[in-house]
XYZ file of C-alpha atoms in Angstrom:
349
model
C 0.146 -0.122 -0.041
C 1.389 3.205 -1.044
C 2.326 6.086 1.669
C 0.620 9.050 1.932
C 2.836 12.064 1.409
C 4.042 13.537 4.622
C 1.943 16.680 5.572
C 3.310 19.782 4.312
C 5.974 18.355 2.105
C 6.274 19.179 -1.736
C 7.051 16.529 -4.479
C 9.384 19.132 -6.348
C 13.070 18.124 -6.253
C 15.378 20.377 -4.094
C 17.106 22.996 -6.554
C 20.841 22.858 -6.525
C 23.155 25.663 -5.783
C 22.807 28.209 -8.344
C 25.656 29.541 -10.393
C 27.434 32.513 -8.620
C 30.188 34.853 -9.980
C 33.780 33.992 -8.984
C 35.365 35.718 -6.000
C 37.120 38.856 -7.116
C 40.633 39.382 -7.212
C 42.568 42.565 -6.142
C 43.238 44.208 -9.343
C 46.906 44.305 -10.581
C 47.628 47.723 -11.840
C 50.347 49.043 -13.840
C 52.418 52.089 -12.506
C 50.564 54.337 -14.797
C 47.233 52.896 -13.710
C 47.817 53.600 -10.163
C 48.878 57.062 -10.756
C 45.614 57.546 -12.822
C 43.534 56.353 -9.912
C 45.454 58.331 -7.430
C 45.002 61.695 -9.519
C 41.276 60.992 -9.906
C 40.659 60.198 -6.236
C 42.714 63.158 -5.291
C 40.795 65.514 -7.727
C 37.440 64.354 -6.035
C 39.078 64.712 -2.588
C 40.250 68.526 -3.257
C 37.166 69.146 -5.256
C 34.943 68.200 -2.586
C 36.738 70.312 0.104
C 36.693 73.352 -2.270
C 32.722 72.640 -2.610
C 32.437 72.817 1.206
C 34.378 76.116 1.364
C 32.195 77.699 -1.111
C 28.994 76.621 0.415
C 30.463 77.936 3.910
C 30.904 81.256 1.655
C 27.283 81.044 0.589
C 28.269 80.689 -3.003
C 26.512 77.114 -3.068
C 22.883 77.205 -1.907
C 20.454 74.383 -1.094
C 21.955 70.909 -0.091
C 25.470 69.820 -0.775
C 26.363 66.344 0.070
C 30.166 65.642 0.041
C 31.893 62.280 -1.332
C 34.886 62.768 0.988
C 35.963 59.252 2.054
C 34.337 57.433 -0.747
C 36.766 58.310 -3.490
C 37.910 54.696 -4.148
C 34.392 53.542 -4.958
C 33.385 55.595 -8.051
C 37.124 55.695 -9.404
C 37.632 51.877 -8.982
C 34.424 50.876 -10.386
C 34.002 53.449 -13.154
C 37.514 52.931 -14.177
C 36.269 49.460 -15.653
C 33.165 50.913 -17.648
C 33.471 51.761 -21.339
C 32.928 55.555 -21.488
C 30.071 56.358 -24.073
C 28.629 52.821 -23.821
C 27.857 52.096 -20.156
C 25.533 54.129 -18.235
C 25.810 55.479 -14.562
C 22.872 56.736 -12.390
C 23.257 57.752 -8.584
C 21.532 59.528 -5.865
C 22.164 63.243 -4.759
C 25.800 62.510 -3.514
C 26.949 62.703 -7.105
C 30.098 64.914 -7.708
C 32.568 62.348 -7.300
C 30.738 60.012 -9.694
C 30.820 62.672 -12.322
C 34.420 63.473 -11.899
C 35.110 59.575 -12.136
C 33.459 59.645 -15.621
C 35.804 62.184 -16.647
C 33.361 65.115 -16.824
C 34.856 68.539 -16.502
C 35.281 70.122 -13.076
C 34.401 73.523 -14.342
C 30.973 72.693 -15.420
C 30.392 70.809 -12.385
C 31.495 73.480 -9.901
C 29.569 75.988 -12.097
C 26.452 73.856 -11.614
C 26.991 73.742 -7.871
C 27.127 77.559 -7.859
C 23.776 77.684 -10.154
C 25.592 79.348 -13.152
C 24.455 79.031 -16.546
C 27.712 77.620 -17.709
C 26.760 74.709 -15.306
C 26.439 71.125 -16.772
C 22.525 71.584 -16.115
C 22.701 75.141 -16.996
C 22.360 76.205 -13.218
C 19.078 74.337 -12.745
C 20.131 71.208 -11.215
C 22.461 72.527 -8.396
C 24.390 69.759 -6.110
C 21.727 66.909 -6.403
C 20.405 66.955 -9.772
C 23.279 67.102 -12.510
C 22.978 65.373 -15.691
C 24.713 64.589 -18.775
C 23.290 62.437 -21.574
C 26.596 63.022 -23.585
C 28.543 61.068 -20.993
C 25.655 58.451 -20.339
C 25.517 59.952 -16.608
C 21.723 60.215 -15.829
C 21.838 61.969 -12.194
C 21.894 63.081 -9.514
C 18.424 62.223 -8.049
C 16.996 63.795 -4.628
C 14.360 61.154 -4.192
C 15.908 58.155 -1.913
C 16.085 55.156 -3.936
C 14.426 56.339 -6.828
C 17.394 56.037 -9.218
C 17.404 52.346 -8.746
C 14.211 52.003 -10.528
C 15.353 54.347 -13.212
C 18.630 52.382 -13.625
C 16.684 49.387 -14.119
C 15.032 51.279 -16.977
C 18.378 52.178 -18.250
C 19.371 48.643 -18.176
C 16.253 47.804 -20.241
C 17.288 50.308 -22.772
C 20.564 48.786 -23.023
C 19.266 45.506 -23.745
C 16.243 46.695 -26.004
C 18.876 48.426 -28.114
C 21.323 45.742 -28.062
C 24.289 48.261 -27.649
C 26.362 46.099 -25.279
C 25.999 48.771 -22.528
C 25.714 48.195 -18.853
C 23.994 50.304 -16.356
C 25.643 50.837 -12.961
C 23.093 52.058 -10.480
C 24.348 53.426 -7.105
C 22.474 53.893 -4.016
C 23.299 53.991 -0.189
C 22.410 51.757 2.860
C 19.652 53.969 3.709
C 18.152 53.499 0.579
C 18.421 49.639 0.593
C 15.310 49.600 2.693
C 13.073 51.494 0.190
C 10.503 49.325 -1.373
C 10.862 50.245 -4.850
C 14.578 48.914 -4.589
C 13.117 45.495 -4.325
C 10.563 45.901 -7.228
C 13.450 46.667 -9.333
C 15.535 43.648 -8.122
C 12.545 41.640 -9.340
C 12.169 42.807 -12.573
C 15.825 43.152 -13.334
C 16.171 39.289 -12.388
C 13.296 38.358 -14.394
C 14.320 40.113 -17.568
C 18.134 39.320 -17.023
C 18.742 43.350 -17.288
C 22.500 44.332 -17.826
C 22.718 46.263 -14.408
C 25.332 46.356 -11.486
C 23.389 47.425 -8.149
C 25.911 49.263 -6.015
C 25.224 50.030 -2.715
C 27.734 52.218 -1.066
C 27.584 51.274 2.540
C 29.069 54.318 4.194
C 27.420 52.961 7.452
C 25.205 55.735 8.527
C 22.566 56.638 5.950
C 21.339 59.949 6.838
C 22.342 59.497 10.253
C 21.335 56.118 11.732
C 23.831 53.300 11.887
C 23.199 50.594 9.429
C 22.989 48.053 12.364
C 20.290 49.825 13.931
C 18.306 50.462 10.623
C 18.504 47.124 8.958
C 17.558 43.674 10.281
C 19.988 42.169 7.741
C 23.095 44.560 7.719
C 24.917 42.371 5.178
C 23.560 44.361 2.466
C 25.131 42.055 -0.166
C 22.620 39.342 0.713
C 19.579 41.620 -0.081
C 19.241 40.081 -3.746
C 19.170 36.462 -2.645
C 15.261 36.141 -2.663
C 15.445 37.471 -6.096
C 18.274 34.970 -7.121
C 20.647 38.041 -7.827
C 23.974 37.239 -6.419
C 26.067 39.755 -4.262
C 29.688 40.293 -3.403
C 30.866 42.310 -0.318
C 33.800 44.627 -1.361
C 36.230 46.749 0.723
C 35.423 50.270 -0.629
C 38.135 51.840 0.728
C 40.697 49.976 -1.596
C 40.591 51.230 -5.276
C 42.152 48.146 -6.358
C 39.532 45.797 -4.453
C 37.023 47.888 -6.116
C 38.368 47.535 -9.503
C 38.639 43.931 -9.366
C 35.086 43.696 -8.114
C 34.063 45.694 -11.116
C 35.770 43.547 -13.480
C 34.155 40.401 -12.080
C 30.620 42.009 -11.892
C 31.078 43.248 -15.653
C 32.049 39.811 -16.756
C 28.816 38.263 -14.996
C 26.446 40.904 -16.368
C 28.039 41.137 -20.036
C 27.604 37.180 -20.139
C 23.895 37.785 -20.131
C 23.476 36.225 -16.790
C 21.379 39.264 -15.526
C 22.014 41.835 -12.501
C 24.520 41.375 -9.473
C 25.015 43.381 -6.582
C 28.020 44.909 -5.050
C 28.099 46.239 -1.293
C 30.745 48.546 -1.106
C 31.871 48.960 2.507
C 33.016 52.560 2.639
C 32.956 55.557 5.121
C 32.169 59.161 4.742
C 33.972 61.539 6.647
C 31.909 64.351 6.671
C 28.145 64.652 7.700
C 25.234 63.424 5.495
C 25.099 66.805 4.047
C 26.723 70.139 4.752
C 24.051 71.025 7.256
C 24.713 67.633 9.209
C 26.753 68.171 12.189
C 27.223 64.293 12.481
C 26.774 64.020 16.319
C 25.640 60.332 16.174
C 29.472 59.406 15.925
C 32.420 60.411 17.691
C 35.381 62.496 16.125
C 37.872 59.405 17.418
C 35.524 57.079 15.110
C 36.113 59.142 12.128
C 39.781 59.679 12.698
C 40.487 55.774 13.267
C 38.901 55.167 9.779
C 41.150 58.152 8.294
C 44.255 56.747 10.008
C 43.703 53.023 9.237
C 41.777 52.958 5.908
C 42.026 56.195 3.805
C 41.594 55.168 0.386
C 44.234 58.003 -0.995
C 46.815 57.389 1.533
C 46.497 53.860 0.983
C 47.259 54.125 -2.758
C 50.001 56.512 -2.005
C 51.849 53.547 -0.363
C 51.297 51.593 -3.448
C 52.713 54.144 -5.328
C 55.959 54.614 -3.374
C 56.349 51.088 -3.446
C 56.235 51.179 -7.158
C 58.859 53.926 -7.120
C 57.081 57.081 -7.158
C 58.683 59.721 -5.219
C 57.475 62.040 -2.517
C 58.470 65.050 -5.062
C 56.397 63.284 -7.716
C 53.371 63.255 -5.479
C 53.829 66.791 -4.535
C 53.857 67.795 -8.031
C 50.503 65.967 -8.648
C 49.049 67.549 -5.565
C 49.825 71.014 -6.954
C 48.386 70.188 -10.439
C 45.049 68.875 -8.944
C 44.847 71.980 -6.575
C 45.472 74.191 -9.632
C 42.585 72.535 -11.538
C 40.141 72.856 -8.503
C 41.001 76.407 -8.057
C 40.447 77.331 -11.620
C 37.239 75.223 -11.470
C 36.257 77.722 -8.379
C 37.470 80.699 -9.993
C 35.236 79.748 -13.276
C 32.101 78.954 -11.218
C 32.412 82.035 -9.374
C 32.961 84.358 -12.264
C 30.423 82.737 -14.713
C 27.306 84.665 -15.189
C 23.653 83.319 -13.515
C 20.972 82.283 -15.873
C 18.619 84.452 -17.182
C 15.215 84.746 -15.255
C 13.548 83.713 -18.689
C 15.128 80.360 -18.152
C 12.844 79.213 -15.541
C 10.325 78.543 -18.110
C 12.598 76.413 -20.517
C 13.149 72.674 -20.193
C 9.799 72.123 -18.495
C 8.687 69.614 -20.958
C 11.084 67.702 -23.440
C 8.373 67.736 -26.225
C 4.911 67.907 -26.374
C 2.740 64.774 -25.437
């Protein structure tokens, strides 16, 4: 006599372990590549410091979210992208991503100061910069909204069959937004070419990730959608580049989306108006002393034979570029008042 099936059991076979990407290897950079990474990270650091100064002087209005401390993420990841082919979208902490994608510091700084010469003609400010020419799609103020838009960009790449990949950045705070998971579901169902990058700088707007997230290992957030995740040292530009190589190989092979959780840290408050009283100065200084991405790469450069004199020359060159960008931004004219009525709609519907 046949046995009745056990209560609550299913006759479906157990699904074997799914394919996963390989473990990323720390990127082996040439001396020239190391110098390029160093210059890009230093440019972001000095640019953001100058932006902070201009904000304090009242030349930048509204909100201003600085990228100081997180430079290795944008530089390491975007150095692996193909400019003009792959698209990038992020939230409102966006200056560093634009600089890492080769956009002129002058037009970024002019946008910060609301000038006609800005990359969004002074209408976007710090949080809403845009450059379709560079396939940089913002700069978005609504927390987590860029994740859904990034899925749309990835759908566009797939639909056009242009070989492009979308890199969509969001933070540990945005990782708790509902639309993120709707986007995950669609991205995996349609095998969209997208890399979801969680820049986990530990504090969202001001609450520790451990207090705000029941699962604080954010690279696991895609598991229920069958999206693999990798956790990466976001303070090491070579680890970031290595992770980008692995992620791009996965996505370009048509295997669908992937999540990169970049463990990083911001030295300043959430925005310029945030005194960051939710953490101690000692904590911030400890991260600077042990894990600063620029100082870490400086040691790599010294081991590769780059002298202190060479590094000082690079510092002087970068400061000159940033000062010229600030001078340009301060002297450029503001938009005409009539510009309030342009670009309201792209076309008639």
